[in-house]
XYZ file of C-alpha atoms in Angstrom:
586
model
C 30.557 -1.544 32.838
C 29.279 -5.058 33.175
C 28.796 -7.639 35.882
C 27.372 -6.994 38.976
C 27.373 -5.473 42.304
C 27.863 -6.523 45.274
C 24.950 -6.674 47.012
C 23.462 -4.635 49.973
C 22.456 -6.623 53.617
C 19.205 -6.357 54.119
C 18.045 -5.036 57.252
C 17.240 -7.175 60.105
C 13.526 -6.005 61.569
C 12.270 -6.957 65.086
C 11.399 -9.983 66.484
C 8.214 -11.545 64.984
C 8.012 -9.392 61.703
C 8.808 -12.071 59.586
C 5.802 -13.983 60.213
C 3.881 -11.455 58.771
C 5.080 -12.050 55.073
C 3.475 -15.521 54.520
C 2.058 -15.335 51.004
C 3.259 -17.680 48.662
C 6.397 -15.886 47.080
C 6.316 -17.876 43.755
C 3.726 -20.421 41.976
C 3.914 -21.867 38.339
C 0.597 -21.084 36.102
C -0.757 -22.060 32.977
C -1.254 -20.198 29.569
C -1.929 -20.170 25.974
C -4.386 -22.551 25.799
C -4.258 -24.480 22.147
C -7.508 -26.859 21.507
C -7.238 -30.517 19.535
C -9.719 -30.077 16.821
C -12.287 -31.930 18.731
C -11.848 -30.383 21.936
C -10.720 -33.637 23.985
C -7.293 -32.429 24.518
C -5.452 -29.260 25.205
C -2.223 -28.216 25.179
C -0.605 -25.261 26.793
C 2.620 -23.765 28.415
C 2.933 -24.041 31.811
C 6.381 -23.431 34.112
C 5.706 -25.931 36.925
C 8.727 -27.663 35.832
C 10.653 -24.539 36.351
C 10.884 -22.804 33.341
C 7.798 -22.574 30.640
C 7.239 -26.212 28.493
C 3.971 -27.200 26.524
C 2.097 -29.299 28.211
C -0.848 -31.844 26.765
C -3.612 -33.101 29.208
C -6.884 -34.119 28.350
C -10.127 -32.008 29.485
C -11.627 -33.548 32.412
C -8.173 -35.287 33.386
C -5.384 -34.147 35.785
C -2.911 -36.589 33.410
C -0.387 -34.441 32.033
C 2.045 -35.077 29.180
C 5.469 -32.984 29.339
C 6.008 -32.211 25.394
C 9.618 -32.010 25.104
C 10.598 -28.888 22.809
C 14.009 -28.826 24.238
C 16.032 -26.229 26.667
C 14.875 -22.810 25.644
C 11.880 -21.865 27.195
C 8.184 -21.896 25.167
C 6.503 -18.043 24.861
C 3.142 -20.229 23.254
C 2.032 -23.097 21.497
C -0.365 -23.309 18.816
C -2.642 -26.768 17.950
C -3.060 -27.467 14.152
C -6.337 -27.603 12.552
C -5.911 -30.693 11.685
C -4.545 -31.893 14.692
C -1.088 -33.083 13.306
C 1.140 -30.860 14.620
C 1.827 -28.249 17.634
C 3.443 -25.044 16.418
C 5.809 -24.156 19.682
C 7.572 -20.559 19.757
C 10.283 -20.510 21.706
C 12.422 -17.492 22.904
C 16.607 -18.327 22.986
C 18.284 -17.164 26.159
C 15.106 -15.828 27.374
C 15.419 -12.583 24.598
C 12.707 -11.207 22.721
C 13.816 -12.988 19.526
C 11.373 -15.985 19.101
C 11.849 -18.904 16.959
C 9.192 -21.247 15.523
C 9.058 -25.329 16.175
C 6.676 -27.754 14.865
C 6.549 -31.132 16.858
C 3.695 -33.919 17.067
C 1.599 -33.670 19.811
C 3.455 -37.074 21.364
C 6.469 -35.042 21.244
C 8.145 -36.558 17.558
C 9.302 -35.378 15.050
C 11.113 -31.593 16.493
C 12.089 -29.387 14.086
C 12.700 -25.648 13.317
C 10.558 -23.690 10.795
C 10.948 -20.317 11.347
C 12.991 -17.904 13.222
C 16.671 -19.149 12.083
C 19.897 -17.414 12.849
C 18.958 -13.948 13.698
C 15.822 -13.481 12.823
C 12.694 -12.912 15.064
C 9.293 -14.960 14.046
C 5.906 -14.042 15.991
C 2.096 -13.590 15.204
C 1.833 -17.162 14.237
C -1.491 -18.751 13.365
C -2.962 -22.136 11.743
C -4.953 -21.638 8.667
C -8.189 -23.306 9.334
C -8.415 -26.479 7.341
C -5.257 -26.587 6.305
C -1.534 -27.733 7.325
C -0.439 -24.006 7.035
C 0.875 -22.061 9.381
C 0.981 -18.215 8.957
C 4.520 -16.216 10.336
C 6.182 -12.951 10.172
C 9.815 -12.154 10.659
C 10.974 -9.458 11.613
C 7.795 -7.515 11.178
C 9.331 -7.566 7.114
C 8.692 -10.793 5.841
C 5.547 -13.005 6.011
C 5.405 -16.267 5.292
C 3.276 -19.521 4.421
C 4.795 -22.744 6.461
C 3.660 -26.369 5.162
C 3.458 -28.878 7.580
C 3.183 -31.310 5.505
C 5.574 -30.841 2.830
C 8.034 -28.961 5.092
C 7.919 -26.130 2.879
C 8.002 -21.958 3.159
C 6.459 -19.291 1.033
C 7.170 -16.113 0.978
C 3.685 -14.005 0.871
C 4.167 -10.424 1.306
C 7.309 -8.040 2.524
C 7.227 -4.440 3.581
C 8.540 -2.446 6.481
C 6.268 -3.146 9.897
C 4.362 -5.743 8.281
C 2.779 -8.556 10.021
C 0.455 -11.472 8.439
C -2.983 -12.502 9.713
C -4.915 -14.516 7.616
C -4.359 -15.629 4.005
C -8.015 -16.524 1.584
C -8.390 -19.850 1.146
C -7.395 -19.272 -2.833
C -4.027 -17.808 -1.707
C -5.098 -14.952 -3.642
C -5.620 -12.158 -0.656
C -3.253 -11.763 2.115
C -4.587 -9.812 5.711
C -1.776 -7.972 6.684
C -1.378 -6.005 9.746
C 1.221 -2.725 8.653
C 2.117 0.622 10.639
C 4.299 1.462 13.785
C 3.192 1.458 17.082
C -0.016 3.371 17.753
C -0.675 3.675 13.738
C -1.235 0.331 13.017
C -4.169 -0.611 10.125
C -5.096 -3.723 8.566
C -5.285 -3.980 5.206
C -6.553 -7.047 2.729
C -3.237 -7.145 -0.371
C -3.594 -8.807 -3.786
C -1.117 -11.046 -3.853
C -1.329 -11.175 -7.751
C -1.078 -7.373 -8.237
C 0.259 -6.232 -4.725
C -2.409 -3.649 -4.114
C -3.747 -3.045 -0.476
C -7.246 -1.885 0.463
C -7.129 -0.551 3.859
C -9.940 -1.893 5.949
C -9.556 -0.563 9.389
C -7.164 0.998 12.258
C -6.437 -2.034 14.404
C -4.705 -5.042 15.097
C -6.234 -8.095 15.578
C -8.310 -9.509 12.523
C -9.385 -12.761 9.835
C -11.060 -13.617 7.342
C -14.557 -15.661 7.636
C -15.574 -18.583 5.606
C -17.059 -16.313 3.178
C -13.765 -14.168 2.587
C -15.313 -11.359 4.652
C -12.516 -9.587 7.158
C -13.434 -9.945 10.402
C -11.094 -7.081 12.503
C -10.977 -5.613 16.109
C -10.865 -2.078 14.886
C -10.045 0.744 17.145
C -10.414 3.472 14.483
C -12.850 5.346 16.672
C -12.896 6.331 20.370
C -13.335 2.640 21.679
C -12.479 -0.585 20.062
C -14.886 -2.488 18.248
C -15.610 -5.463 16.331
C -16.064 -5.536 12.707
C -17.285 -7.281 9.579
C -16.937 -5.852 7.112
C -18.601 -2.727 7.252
C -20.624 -3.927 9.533
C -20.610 -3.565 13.515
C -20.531 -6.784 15.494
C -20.349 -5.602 19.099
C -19.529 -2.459 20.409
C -20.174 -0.894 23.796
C -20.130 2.713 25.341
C -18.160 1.825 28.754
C -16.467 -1.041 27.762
C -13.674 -1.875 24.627
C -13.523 -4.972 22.396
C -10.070 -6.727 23.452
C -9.934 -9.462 21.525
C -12.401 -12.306 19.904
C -12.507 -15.379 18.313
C -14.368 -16.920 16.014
C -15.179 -20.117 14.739
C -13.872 -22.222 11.695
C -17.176 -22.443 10.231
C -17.930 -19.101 11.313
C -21.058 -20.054 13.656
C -19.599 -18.820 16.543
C -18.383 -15.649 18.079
C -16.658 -15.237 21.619
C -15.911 -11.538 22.236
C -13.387 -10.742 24.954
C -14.169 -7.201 26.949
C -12.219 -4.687 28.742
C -14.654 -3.267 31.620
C -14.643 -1.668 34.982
C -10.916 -0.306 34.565
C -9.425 -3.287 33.613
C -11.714 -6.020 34.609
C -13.263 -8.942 31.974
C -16.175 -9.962 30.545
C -16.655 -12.641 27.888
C -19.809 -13.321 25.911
C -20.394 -16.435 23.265
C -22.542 -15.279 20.226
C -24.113 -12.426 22.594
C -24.572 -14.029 26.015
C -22.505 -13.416 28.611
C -20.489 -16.826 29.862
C -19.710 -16.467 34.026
C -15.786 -16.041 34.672
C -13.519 -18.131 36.919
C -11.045 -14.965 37.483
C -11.348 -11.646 37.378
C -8.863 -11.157 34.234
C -9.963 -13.625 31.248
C -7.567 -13.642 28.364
C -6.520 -15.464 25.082
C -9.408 -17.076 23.899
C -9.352 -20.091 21.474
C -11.915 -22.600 19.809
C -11.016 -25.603 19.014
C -11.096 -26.195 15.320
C -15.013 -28.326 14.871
C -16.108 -25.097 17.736
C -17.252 -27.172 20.177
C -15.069 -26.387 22.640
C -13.967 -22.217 23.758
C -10.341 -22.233 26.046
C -8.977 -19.003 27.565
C -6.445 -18.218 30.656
C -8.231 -16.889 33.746
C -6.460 -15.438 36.945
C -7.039 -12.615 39.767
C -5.928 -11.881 43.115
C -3.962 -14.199 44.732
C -5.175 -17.092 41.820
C -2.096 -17.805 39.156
C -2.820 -17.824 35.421
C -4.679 -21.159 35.063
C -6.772 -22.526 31.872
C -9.859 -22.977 31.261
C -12.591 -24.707 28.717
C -16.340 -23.717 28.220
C -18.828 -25.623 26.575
C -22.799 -25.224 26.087
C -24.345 -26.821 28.164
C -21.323 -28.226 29.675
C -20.207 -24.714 31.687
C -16.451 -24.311 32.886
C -13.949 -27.186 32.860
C -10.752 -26.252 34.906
C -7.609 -28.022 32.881
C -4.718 -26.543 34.400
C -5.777 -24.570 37.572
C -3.546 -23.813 40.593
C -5.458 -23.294 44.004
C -6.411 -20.018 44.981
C -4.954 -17.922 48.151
C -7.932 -17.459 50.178
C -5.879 -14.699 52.047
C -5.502 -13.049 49.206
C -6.240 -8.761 49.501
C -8.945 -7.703 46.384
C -7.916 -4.280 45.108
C -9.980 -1.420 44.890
C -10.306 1.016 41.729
C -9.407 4.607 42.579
C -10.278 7.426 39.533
C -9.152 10.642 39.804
C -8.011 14.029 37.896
C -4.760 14.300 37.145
C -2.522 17.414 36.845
C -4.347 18.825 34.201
C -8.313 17.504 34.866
C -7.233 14.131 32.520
C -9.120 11.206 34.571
C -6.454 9.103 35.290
C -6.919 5.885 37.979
C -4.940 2.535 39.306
C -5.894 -0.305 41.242
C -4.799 0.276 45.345
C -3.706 -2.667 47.178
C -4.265 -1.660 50.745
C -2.986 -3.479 53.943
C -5.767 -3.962 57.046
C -5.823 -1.657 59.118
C -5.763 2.398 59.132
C -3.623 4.499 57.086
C -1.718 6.239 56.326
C 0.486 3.396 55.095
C 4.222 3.233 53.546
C 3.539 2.707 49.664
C 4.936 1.438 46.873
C 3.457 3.430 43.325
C 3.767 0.715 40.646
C 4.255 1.285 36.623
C 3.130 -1.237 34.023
C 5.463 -1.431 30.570
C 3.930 -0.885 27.162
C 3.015 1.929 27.745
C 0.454 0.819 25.688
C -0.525 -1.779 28.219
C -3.079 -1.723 31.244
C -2.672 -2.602 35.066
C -5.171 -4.695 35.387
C -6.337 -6.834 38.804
C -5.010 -10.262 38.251
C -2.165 -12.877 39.985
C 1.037 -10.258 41.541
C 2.519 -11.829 44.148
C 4.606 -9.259 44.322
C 1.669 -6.516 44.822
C 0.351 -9.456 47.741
C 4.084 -9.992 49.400
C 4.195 -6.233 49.960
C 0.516 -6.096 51.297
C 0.749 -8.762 53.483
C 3.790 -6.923 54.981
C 1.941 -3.651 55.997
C 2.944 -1.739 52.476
C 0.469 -0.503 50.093
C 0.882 -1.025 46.525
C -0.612 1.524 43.945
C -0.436 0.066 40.170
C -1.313 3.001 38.512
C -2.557 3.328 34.758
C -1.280 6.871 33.664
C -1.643 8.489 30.228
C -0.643 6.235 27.676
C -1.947 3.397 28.876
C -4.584 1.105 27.250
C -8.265 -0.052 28.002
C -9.253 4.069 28.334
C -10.027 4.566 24.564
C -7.993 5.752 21.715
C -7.376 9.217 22.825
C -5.819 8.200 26.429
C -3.388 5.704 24.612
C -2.123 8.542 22.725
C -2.314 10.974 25.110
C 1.706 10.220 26.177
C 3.232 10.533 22.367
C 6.324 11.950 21.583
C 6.527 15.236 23.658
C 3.342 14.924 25.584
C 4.927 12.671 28.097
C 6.485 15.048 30.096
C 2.159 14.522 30.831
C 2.941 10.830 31.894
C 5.629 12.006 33.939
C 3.564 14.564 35.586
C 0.643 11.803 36.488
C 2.851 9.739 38.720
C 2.977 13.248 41.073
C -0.374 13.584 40.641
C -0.819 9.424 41.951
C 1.169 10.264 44.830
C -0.123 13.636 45.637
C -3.883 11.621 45.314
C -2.737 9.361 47.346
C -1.315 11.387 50.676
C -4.344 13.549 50.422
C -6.793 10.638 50.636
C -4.987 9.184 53.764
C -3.569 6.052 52.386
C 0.190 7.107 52.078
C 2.567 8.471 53.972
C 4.498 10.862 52.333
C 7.472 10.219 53.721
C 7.799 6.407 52.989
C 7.123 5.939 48.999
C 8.470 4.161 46.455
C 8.084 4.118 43.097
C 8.855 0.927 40.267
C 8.036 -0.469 37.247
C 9.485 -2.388 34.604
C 10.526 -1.717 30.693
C 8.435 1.503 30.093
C 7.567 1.571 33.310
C 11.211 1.245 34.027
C 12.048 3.882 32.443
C 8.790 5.920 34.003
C 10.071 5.236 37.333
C 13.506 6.724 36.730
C 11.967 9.706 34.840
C 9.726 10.325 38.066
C 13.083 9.452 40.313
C 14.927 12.331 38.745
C 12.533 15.033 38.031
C 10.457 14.835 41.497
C 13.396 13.748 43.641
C 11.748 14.891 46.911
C 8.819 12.735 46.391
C 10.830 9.050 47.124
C 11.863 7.138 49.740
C 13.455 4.257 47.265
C 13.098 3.076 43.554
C 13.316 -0.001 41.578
C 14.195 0.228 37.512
C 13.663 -3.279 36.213
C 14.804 -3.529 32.287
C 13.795 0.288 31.920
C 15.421 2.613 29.206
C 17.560 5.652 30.834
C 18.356 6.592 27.865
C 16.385 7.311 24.638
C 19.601 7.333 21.970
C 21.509 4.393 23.421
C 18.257 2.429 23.544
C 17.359 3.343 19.461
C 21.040 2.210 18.814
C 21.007 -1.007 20.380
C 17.995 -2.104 20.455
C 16.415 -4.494 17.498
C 16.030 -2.877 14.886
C 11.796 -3.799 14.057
C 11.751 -2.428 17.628
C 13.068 0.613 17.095
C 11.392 1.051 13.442
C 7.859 0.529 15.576
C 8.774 3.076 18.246
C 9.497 5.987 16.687
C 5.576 6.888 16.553
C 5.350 6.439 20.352
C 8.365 8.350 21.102
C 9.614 10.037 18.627
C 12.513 9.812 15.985
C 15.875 9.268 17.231
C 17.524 12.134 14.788
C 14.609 14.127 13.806
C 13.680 14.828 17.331
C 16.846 14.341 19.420
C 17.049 17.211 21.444
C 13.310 16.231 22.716
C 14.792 12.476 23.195
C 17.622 13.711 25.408
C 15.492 16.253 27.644
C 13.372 12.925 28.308
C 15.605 10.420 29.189
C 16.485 9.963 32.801
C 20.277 9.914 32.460
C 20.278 13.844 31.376
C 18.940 14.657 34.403
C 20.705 11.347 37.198
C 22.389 14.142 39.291
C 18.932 14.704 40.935
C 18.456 11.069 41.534
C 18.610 11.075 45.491
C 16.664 8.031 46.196
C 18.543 4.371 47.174
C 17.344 2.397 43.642
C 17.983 -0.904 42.463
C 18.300 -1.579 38.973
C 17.372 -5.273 37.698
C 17.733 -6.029 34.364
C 18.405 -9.911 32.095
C 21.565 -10.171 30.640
C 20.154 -11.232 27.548
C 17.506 -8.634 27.275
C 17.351 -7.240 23.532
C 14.065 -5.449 23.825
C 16.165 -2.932 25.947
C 19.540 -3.965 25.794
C 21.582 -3.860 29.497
C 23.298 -1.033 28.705
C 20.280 0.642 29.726
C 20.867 -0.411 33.102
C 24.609 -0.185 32.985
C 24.834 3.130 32.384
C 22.790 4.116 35.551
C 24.410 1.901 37.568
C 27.569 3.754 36.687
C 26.609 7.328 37.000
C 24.810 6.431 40.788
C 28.173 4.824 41.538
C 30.222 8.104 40.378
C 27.989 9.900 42.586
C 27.950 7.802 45.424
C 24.062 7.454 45.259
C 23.088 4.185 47.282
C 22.072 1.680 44.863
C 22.378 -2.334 43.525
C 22.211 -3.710 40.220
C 20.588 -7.180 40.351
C 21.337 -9.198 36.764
C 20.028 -12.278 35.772
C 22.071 -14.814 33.041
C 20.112 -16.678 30.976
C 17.082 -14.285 30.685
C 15.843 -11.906 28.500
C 13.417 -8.909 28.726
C 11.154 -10.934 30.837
C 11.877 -13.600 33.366
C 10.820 -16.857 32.297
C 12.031 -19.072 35.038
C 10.786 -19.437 37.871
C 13.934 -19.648 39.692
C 14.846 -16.539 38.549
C 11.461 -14.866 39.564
C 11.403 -16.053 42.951
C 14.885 -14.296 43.441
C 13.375 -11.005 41.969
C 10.655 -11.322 44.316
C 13.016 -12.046 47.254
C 15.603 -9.013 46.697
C 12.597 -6.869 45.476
C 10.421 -7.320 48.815
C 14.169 -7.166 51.024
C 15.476 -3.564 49.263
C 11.719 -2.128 49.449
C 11.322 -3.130 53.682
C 14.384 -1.794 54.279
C 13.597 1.432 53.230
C 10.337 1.826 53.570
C 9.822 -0.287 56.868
C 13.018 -0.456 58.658
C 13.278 2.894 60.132
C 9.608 3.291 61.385
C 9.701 -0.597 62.640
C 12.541 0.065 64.575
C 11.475 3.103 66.190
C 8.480 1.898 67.305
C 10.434 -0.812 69.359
């Protein structure tokens, strides 16, 4: 079945209601930060035209220079080395397939370099010092792209392999190989083809000496190698990411503390923090200048430079909304004494309130407390939001993020009763108004907790969620489905496990009205994830609406299109969470 719906009225509420939902539904914001090699420019991506474009402004100016790449929206840009060239990757229809551009900084000279036909090119990088830019396609082949002479070379092939960093000799390749949640680096002779394994992880480089420099999380906590030896390491917080200079004089280390909060420290010291969530640190390529993305409650991804002595520079930086509600962390034991915890978003005023229990994607990802107007639009509206980080998720250590594979998630499943259940008996929820949504994974989570707890929901929302584990292995890409089979299991070796698991063996308990939302284009998890639901509810007269967007992919890109997911989103959650219990207080 394809198309779509027809859509469901939302309820008119009394008199004066309406007021109440005043936060700004939908603001552009500013990303992937990319440094000129003296740090006097930066480019990034920014949607404030309506869909995501690189951008060039100097530091210290508001000028801004549109960089025209062309129709298909920009995932990141990357600044050459030597200044020459931005590398632009740039997703078709809004799909997870990415291809790779190279254009001049004043916006000549477009052209394609990676990514052609159907192939998928990511995890690109500049080679410091030189007009080369790193790629992998198709997480099989990894490549060497020459500016300059317009040129590719291959560099190493395998299954799941991705390329970091290659030695200034072009005799040592740093490869990244290994599905999800078994990924290692590993340091290959090109001229014999032998690995050495170096580390679990997946974020790493080589210094200006040839050491390998690598975020490892081989142990309980990630931490930051090289070499053998430790860089930083902490006991209550995890390396996320770092970056380090060309010349190899400076290290920025990005941290994962509090639950999901940031810290960031150059060479040691800690550097203060515009926003509560810091991420995607960059030098430029002399290291005189750090950039990074900042955002938090009620601010919008904005970017950032740091200098010493200079401090902070705001480049691209969208106002903050004062009225903006600060979460709270909540920790507590789940089913079976595993600490599991989420960020609460609580309206003024006393409980208990109608609530809306939230699930990230990933699952190795992390809620963590930055810009959701969504999470705020609720709020402000008298709804509290939960967004919960259950087993599986990352920023916990090693042993949580695996604590969902294969058939220990009926575990994951089992925390999102355990979040409501926490929640009712603490006095924020009622337990007869909650919701429960997510997107991708946490798509799927919320119509796994939909049809095995049916009693505990008031109304659901799937976005882009699998329902089913063997239609989403057969259409799916297939590097995406190669990578997944570690996380949840092989598609023929453990089938009768994938089929207890997935939602759509078990939609006749599904009572709750749900809208399903899903891109047309989405190859990550390919619509028939969505149609298939949609079908069943409608054979079994369930109440439901299937919201599909053309022209976008597993995430939505425009703006447009998010500010109509917002819209229908806040409409089909007040309806049934609000509506009766407005109206019969009137």
């Amino acid at each position: 079945m394809t198309g779509q719906l027809n859509r469901v009225d939302v309820t008119v509420l009394p008199a004066g209601w309406a007021t109440r939902g005043a936060y700004p539904s939908e603001v552009s914001g500013s990303w992937s930060p990319a440094l000129s090699p003296d740090g006097r420019h930066a480019a990034y991506v920014s949607d404030r035209s309506g869909s995501p474009k690189v951008w060039v402004q100097p530091v210290g100016s508001e000028l801004t220079f549109l960089v025209d790449t062309g129709e298909e929206p920009v995932v990141s840009v990357h600044w050459s080395t030597g200044g020459g060239w931005l590398a632009c990757v740039l997703a078709p229809g809004g799909a997870p397939r990415t291809e790779v551009w190279l254009v001049r900084p004043d916006g000549s000279a477009l052209h394609q370099v990676a990514g052609f036909g159907t192939d998928s090119a990511e995890n690109v990088r500049w080679l410091p010092g030189r007009p080369l830019l790193a790629v992998t396609e198709n997480l099989t082949t990894t490549l060497l792209v020459d500016a300059e002479h317009g040129t590719r070379s291959d560099i190493a092939t395998g299954e799941l392999v991705s390329l970091f960093d290659v030695s200034p000799d072009r005799s040592r390749a740093l490869l990244r190989q290994g599905p999800r949640g078994s990924r290692y680096i590993a340091v290959r002779d090109l001229a014999t083809g032998v690995d050495e394994y170096v580390t679990s992880g997946e974020q790493a480089c080589f210094g200006p000496d040839g050491s390998v420099w690598a975020r490892s999380d081989a142990g309980e906590r990630p931490v930051l190698l090289q070499g053998s030896v430790l860089r930083a390491e902490s006991d209550d917080a995890e390396v996320e990411a770092f970056a380090l200079t060309s010349d190899g004089t400076k290290l920025a280390v990005l941290w994962n503390v509090d639950g999901g909060r940031s810290a960031l420290t150059v060479d040691g010291m800690p550097v203060e923090l515009p926003g509560w969530v810091v991420s995607q640190p960059a030098w430029s390529a002399d290291g005189s200048t750090l950039a990074f993305t900042a955002e938090g409650p009620g601010q919008p991804h904005g970017v950032w430079t740091w200098t010493l002595p200079g401090g902070l520079v705001p480049v691209s930086v969208d106002e903050v909304v004062e009225k903006a509600i600060h979460p709270t962390l909540r920790r507590f034991a789940s089913h079976d004494g595993l600490e599991i915890s989420g960020w609460l978003f609580e309206p003024l005023g006393p409980g208990p309130h109608p609530t809306v229990l939230w699930l990230h994607g990933g699952p190795e990802a992390q809620e963590r407390p930055g810009h959701g107007p969504l999470f705020q639009s609720l709020v402000d509206r008298g709804i509290a939001v939960f967004a919960a980080n259950v087993r599986g998720s990352s920023g916990f250590g090693r042993s949580f993020v695996n604590a969902d594979n294969g058939a220990l998630r009926y575990g994951a499943i089992a925390d999102v009763k355990s979040c409501v259940e926490h929640l009712v008996a603490t006095g924020v929820t009622d337990p007869e108004r909650v919701g429960c949504m997510g997107r991708s994974y946490g798509g799927y989570l919320t119509l796994a907790a939909l049809t095995t707890y049916p009693e505990l929901f008031a109304v659901g929302i799937d976005v882009c969620g699998m329902s089913n584990f063997a239609t989403f292995y057969e259409h799916t890409e297939p590097w995406i489905a190669a990578a997944a089979v570690s996380k949840y299991g092989d598609p023929v070796l453990d089938a009768d496990l994938l089929r207890d698991l997935s939602p759509i063996t078990r939609i006749d308990n599904l009572r709750a009205p749900l809208m399903v939302v899903h891109g047309e284009n989405d190859s990550n998890v390919p619509v028939i994830e969505a149609e298939q639901v949609v079908e069943a509810l409608a054979e079994r007269g369930v109440e439901h609406r299937y919201l599909l967007f053309p022209g976008e992919g597993h995430e939505l890109l425009h703006r447009s299109s998010r500010a109509e997911y917002l819209r229908e989103t806040v409409g089909w959650l007040t309806r049934h969470l609000l509506s009766l219990h407005s109206l019969s207080a009137h």
